[in-house]
Short mmCIF file of C-alpha atoms and ligand atoms in Angstrom, two decimals:
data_model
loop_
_atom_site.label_atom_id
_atom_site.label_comp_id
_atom_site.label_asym_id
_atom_site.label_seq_id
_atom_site.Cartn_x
_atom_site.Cartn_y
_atom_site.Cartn_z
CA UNK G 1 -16.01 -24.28 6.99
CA UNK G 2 -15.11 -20.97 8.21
CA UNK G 3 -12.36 -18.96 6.21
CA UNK G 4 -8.59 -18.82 7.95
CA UNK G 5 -7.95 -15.53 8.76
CA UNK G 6 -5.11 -13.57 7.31
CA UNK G 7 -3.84 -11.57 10.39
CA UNK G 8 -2.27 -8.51 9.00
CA UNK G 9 -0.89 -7.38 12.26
CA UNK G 10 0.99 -10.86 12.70
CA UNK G 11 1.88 -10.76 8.88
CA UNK G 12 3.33 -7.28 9.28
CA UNK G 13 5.49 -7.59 12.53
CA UNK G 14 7.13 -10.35 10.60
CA UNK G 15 8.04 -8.12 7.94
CA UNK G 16 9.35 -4.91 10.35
CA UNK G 17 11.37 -7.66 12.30
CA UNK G 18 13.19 -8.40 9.22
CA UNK G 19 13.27 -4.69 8.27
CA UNK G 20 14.66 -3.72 11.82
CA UNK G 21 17.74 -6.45 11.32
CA UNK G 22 18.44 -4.99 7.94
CA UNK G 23 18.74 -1.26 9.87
CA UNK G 24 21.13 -3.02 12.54
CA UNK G 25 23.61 -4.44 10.09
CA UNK G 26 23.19 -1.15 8.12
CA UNK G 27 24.55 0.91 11.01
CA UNK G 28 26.78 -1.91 11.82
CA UNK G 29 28.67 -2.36 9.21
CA UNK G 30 27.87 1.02 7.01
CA UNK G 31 27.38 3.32 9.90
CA UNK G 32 24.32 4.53 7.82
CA UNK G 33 20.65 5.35 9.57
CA UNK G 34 18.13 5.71 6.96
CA UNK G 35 16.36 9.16 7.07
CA UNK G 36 12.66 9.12 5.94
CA UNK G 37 11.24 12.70 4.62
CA UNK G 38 7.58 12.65 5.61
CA UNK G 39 5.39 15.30 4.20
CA UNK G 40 1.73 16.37 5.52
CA UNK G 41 0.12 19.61 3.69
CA UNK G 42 -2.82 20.87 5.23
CA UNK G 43 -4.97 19.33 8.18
CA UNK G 44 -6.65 16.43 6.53
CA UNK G 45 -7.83 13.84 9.85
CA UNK G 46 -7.41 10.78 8.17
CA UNK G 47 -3.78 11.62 6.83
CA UNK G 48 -2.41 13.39 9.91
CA UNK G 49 -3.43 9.54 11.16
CA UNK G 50 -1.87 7.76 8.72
CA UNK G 51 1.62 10.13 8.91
CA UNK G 52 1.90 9.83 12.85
CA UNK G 53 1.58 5.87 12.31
CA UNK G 54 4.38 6.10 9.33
CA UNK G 55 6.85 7.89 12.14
CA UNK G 56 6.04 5.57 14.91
CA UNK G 57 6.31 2.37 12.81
CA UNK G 58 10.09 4.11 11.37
CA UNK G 59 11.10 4.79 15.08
CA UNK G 60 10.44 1.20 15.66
CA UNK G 61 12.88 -0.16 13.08
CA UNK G 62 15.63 2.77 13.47
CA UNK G 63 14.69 4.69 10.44
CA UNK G 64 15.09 8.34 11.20
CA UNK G 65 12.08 10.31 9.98
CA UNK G 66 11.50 14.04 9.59
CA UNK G 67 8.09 15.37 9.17
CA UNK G 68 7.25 18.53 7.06
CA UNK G 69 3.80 19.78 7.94
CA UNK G 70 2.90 22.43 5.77
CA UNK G 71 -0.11 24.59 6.05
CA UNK G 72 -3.34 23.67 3.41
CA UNK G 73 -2.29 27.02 1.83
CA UNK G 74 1.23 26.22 0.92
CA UNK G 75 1.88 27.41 -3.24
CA UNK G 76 2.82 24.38 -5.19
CA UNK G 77 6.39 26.10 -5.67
CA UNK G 78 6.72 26.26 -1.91
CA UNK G 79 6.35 22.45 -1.71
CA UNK G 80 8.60 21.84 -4.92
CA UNK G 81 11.02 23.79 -3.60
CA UNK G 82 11.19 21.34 -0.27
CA UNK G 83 11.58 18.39 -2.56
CA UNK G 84 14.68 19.63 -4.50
CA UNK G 85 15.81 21.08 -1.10
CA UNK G 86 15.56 16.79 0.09
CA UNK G 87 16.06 15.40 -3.18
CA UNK G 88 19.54 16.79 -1.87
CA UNK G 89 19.99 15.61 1.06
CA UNK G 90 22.14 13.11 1.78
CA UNK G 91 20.54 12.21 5.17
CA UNK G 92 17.12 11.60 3.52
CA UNK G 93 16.94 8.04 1.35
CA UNK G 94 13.03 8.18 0.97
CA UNK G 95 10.65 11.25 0.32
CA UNK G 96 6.97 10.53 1.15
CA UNK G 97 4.54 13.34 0.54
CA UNK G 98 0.97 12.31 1.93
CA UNK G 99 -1.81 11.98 -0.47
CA UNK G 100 -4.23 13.85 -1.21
CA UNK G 101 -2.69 17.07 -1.79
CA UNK G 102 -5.04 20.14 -1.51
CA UNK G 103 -6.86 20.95 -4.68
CA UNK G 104 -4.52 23.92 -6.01
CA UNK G 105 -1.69 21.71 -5.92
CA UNK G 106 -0.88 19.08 -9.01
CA UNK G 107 0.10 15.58 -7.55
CA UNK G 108 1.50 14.68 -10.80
CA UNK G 109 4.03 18.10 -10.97
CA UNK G 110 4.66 16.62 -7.12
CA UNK G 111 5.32 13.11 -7.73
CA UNK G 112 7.72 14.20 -10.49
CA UNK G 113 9.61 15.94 -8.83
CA UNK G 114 10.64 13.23 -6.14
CA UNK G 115 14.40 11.49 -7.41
CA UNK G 116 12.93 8.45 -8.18
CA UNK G 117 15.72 6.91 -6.56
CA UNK G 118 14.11 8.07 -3.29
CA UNK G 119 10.47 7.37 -4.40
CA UNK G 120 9.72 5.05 -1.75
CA UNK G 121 6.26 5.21 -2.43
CA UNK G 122 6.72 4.49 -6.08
CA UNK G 123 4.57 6.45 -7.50
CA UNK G 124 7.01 8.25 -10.13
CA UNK G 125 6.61 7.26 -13.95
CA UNK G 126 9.99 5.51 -13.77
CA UNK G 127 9.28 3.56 -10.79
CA UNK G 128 5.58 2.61 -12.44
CA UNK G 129 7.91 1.93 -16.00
CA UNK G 130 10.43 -0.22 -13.73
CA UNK G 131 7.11 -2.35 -12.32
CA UNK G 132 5.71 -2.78 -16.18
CA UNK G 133 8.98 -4.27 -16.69
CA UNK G 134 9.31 -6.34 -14.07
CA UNK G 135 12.46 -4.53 -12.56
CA UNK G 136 11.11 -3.16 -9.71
CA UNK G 137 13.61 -1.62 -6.83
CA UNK G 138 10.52 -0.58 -4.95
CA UNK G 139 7.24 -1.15 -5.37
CA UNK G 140 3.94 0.06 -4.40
CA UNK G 141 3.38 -0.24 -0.85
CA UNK G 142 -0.20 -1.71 -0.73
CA UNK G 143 -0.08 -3.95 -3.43
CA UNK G 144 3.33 -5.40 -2.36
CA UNK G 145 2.23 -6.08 1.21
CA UNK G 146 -1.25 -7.82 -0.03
CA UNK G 147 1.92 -10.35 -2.20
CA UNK G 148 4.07 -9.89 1.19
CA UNK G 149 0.30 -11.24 3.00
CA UNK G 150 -0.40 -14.42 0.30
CA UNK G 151 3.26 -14.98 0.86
CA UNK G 152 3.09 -15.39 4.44
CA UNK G 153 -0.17 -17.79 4.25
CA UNK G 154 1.84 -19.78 1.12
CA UNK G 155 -0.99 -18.57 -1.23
CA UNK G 156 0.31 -18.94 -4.79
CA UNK G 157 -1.05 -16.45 -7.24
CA UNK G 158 0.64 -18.36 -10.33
CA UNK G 159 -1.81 -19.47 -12.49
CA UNK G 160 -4.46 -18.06 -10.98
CA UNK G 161 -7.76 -16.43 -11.83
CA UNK G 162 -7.24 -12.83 -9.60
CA UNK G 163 -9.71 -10.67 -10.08
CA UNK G 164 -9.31 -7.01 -9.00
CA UNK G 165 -11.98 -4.31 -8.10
CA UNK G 166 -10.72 -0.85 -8.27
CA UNK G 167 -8.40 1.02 -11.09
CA UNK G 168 -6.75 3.21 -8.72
CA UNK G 169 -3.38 4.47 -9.30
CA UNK G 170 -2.04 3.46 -5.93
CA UNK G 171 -3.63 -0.05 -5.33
CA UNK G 172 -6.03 -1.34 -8.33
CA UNK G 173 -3.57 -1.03 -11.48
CA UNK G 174 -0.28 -1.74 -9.41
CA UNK G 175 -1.94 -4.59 -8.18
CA UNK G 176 -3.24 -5.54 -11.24
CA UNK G 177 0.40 -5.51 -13.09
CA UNK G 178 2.40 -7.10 -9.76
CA UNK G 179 -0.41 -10.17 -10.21
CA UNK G 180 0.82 -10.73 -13.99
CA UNK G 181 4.39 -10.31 -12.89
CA UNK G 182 3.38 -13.11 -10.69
CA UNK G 183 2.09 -15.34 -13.36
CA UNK G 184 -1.60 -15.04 -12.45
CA UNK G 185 -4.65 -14.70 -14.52
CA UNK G 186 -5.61 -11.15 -14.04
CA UNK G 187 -9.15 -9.34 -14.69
CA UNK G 188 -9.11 -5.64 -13.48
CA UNK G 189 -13.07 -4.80 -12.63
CA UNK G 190 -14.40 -1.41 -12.00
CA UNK G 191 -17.57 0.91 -11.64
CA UNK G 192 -18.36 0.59 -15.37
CA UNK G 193 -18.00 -3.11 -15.35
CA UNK G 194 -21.22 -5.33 -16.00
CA UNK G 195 -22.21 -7.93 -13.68
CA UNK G 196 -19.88 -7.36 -11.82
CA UNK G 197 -20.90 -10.46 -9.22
CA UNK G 198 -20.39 -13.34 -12.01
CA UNK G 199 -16.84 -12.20 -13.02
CA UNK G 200 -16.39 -12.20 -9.30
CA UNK G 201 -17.38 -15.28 -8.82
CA UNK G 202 -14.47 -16.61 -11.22
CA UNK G 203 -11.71 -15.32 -8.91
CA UNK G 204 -9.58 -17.61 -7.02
CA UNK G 205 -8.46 -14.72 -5.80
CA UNK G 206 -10.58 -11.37 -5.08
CA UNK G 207 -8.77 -8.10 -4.43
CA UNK G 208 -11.27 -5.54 -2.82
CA UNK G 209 -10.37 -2.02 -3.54
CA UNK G 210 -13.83 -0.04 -4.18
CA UNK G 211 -14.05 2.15 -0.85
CA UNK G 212 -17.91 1.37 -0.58
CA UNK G 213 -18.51 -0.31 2.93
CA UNK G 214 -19.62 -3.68 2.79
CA UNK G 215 -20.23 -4.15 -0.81
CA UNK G 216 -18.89 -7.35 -1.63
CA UNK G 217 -21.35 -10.51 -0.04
CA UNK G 218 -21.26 -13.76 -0.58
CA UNK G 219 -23.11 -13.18 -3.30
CA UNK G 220 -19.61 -11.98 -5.21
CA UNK G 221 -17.35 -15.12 -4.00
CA UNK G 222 -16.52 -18.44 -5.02
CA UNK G 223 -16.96 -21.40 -2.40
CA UNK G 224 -13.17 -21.66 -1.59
CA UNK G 225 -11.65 -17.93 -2.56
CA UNK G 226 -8.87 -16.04 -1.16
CA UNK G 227 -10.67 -12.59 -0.45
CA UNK G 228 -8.54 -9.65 0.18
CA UNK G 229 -9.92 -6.52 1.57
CA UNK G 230 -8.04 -3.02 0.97
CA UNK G 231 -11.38 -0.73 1.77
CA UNK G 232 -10.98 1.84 5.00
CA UNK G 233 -15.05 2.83 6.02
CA UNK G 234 -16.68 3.65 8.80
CA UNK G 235 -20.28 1.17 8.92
CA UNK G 236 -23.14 3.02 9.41
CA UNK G 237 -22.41 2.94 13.87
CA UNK G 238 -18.67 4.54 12.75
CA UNK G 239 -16.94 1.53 13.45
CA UNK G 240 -13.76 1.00 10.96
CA UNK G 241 -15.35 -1.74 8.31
CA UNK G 242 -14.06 -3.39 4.96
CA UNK G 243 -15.36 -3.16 1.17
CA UNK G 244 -16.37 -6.79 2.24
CA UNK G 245 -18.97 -7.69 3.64
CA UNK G 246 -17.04 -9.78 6.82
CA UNK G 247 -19.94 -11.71 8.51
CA UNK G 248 -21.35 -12.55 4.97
CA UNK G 249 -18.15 -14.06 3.52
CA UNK G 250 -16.48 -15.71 5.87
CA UNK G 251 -18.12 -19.05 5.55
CA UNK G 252 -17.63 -18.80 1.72
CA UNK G 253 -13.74 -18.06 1.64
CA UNK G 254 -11.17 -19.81 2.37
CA UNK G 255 -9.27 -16.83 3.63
CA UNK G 256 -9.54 -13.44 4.08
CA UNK G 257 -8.09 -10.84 5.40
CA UNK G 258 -9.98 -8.84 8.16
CA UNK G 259 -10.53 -4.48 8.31
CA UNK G 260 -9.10 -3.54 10.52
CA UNK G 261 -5.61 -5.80 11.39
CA UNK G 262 -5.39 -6.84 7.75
CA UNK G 263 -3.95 -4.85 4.45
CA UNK G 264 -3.74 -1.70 6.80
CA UNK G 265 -0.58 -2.65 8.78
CA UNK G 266 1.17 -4.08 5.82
CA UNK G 267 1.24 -1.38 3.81
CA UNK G 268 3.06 0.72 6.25
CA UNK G 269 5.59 -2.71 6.88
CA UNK G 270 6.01 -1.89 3.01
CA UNK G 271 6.87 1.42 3.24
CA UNK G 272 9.63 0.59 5.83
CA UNK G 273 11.09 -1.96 3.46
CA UNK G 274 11.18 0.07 0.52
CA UNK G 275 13.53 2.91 2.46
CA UNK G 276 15.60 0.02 3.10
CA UNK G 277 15.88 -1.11 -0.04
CA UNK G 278 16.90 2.62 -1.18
CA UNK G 279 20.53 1.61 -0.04
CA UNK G 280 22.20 -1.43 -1.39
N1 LIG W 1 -2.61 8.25 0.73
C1 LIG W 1 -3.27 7.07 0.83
N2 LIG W 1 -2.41 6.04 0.67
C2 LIG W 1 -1.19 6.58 0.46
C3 LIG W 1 0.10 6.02 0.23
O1 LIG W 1 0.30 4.80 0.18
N3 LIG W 1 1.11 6.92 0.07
C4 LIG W 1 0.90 8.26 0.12
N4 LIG W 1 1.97 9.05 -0.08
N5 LIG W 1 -0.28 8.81 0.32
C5 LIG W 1 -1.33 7.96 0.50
#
């Protein structure tokens, strides 16, 4: 039987529905509109992409959000200096500078800067501490709206074997942690990791986060799996693909979520919801 779909799109608007009420009664009853600090350094295609769809997606809800773009040259202390300059700013709950950063800059020195309080990517230590501990006030936007996703199709992780490809900062090891907060049986798998298609084939659930198009076939999934699909590629005709192999697991699954229209939207449905939950 073929696989049920998880529509991303469909999965999202739900979410930025929600997201848009909480904004309403904000302004309502607080007479607060959030403000979202968006920052783009240097001319990077993919992120300029991403950023413009961050701003649309805030207009939609009524957050308010201000985009920095800053030349690829920008000094390090230049950029720091904008962060304390917004870490200040009482119109601005959530500061969101666009990753990757040009080479001469260090993410880390960035990231620490940010008042965790308006982390809304959490990527700060304390944020990643809070999410070890299970005390999360925001979490990581990816891994949160692949949860927000399962949610949606009543897909219980609890007790679950969920195995995870990729050890990224922002998606495999969030991921990973947010699983075992969950209850689930986690295995984290990456590039060093041997046979990689029998552990695989153990998951209940598969998180895909590798970035090679098309990798993951049947071959890798259980009869019955959830498969979830974080990769961004273009196939080898440039059209937008997965890390999974679509057409080859789709009669092996018993759902998955599709590239594009799947993890993509929710993400950014995440990032919404964490600058809402800045204010309480
Ligand atoms: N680059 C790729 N994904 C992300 C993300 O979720 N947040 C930021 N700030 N940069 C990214």
């Amino acid at each position: 039987m073929a696989a049920i779909i998880m529509d991303g799109k469909k999965t999202a608007a739900y979410v930025r529905q929600k997201v848009k009420e909480k904004c309403l009664l904000l302004k309502k009853e607080k007479g607060i509109v959030l403000g979202l600090a968006v920052i783009l350094v240097g001319d990077d295609n993919a992120s300029q992409i991403y950023v413009r769809n961050k701003a649309k997606a805030c207009e939609e809800v009524g957050i308010n959000s201000k985009q920095y773009t800053l030349p690829a040259n920008t000094g390090q202390e230049e950029l720091l200096k904008l962060i304390d300059t917004l870490n200040k700013d009482d119109k601005i709950n959530g500061i969101l500078v666009q990753l990757p950063l040009p080479k001469h800059i260090d993410e880390k020195e960035v990231i620490k800067a940010i008042d965790p309080k308006k982390d809304v990517d959490a990527f700060s230590n304390e944020n990643i501490g809070r999410m070890f501990c299970g005390d999360m006030i925001c979490s990581p936007c990816t891994p949160s709206g692949i949860l927000e996703m399962l949610d949606y199709y009543k897909i219980d992780v609890r007790g679950k074997h969920c195995v995870v490809i990729g050890r990224s900062a922002i998606v495999g090891k969030p991921m990973a942690m947010m699983l075992l907060n969950r209850d689930a049986t986690v295995t984290v798998c990456h590039s060093k990791t041997k046979d990689l298609p029998h552990i695989c084939r153990q998951a209940d659930i598969l998180v895909v986060a590798v970035g090679k198009p098309k990798m993951i076939t049947c071959e890798y999934v259980k009869p019955g799996a959830v498969v979830v699909d974080v990769g961004i590629n273009r196939d080898e005709n440039g059209k937008l693909c997965g890390d999974v192999d679509f057409e080859s697991v789709k009669e092996t699954a018993s759902y998955i979520s599709p590239v594009p229209g799947g993890v993509g939207p929710m993400t950014i449905a995440m990032l919404l919801n964490n600058v809402c939950n800045t204010v309480n």
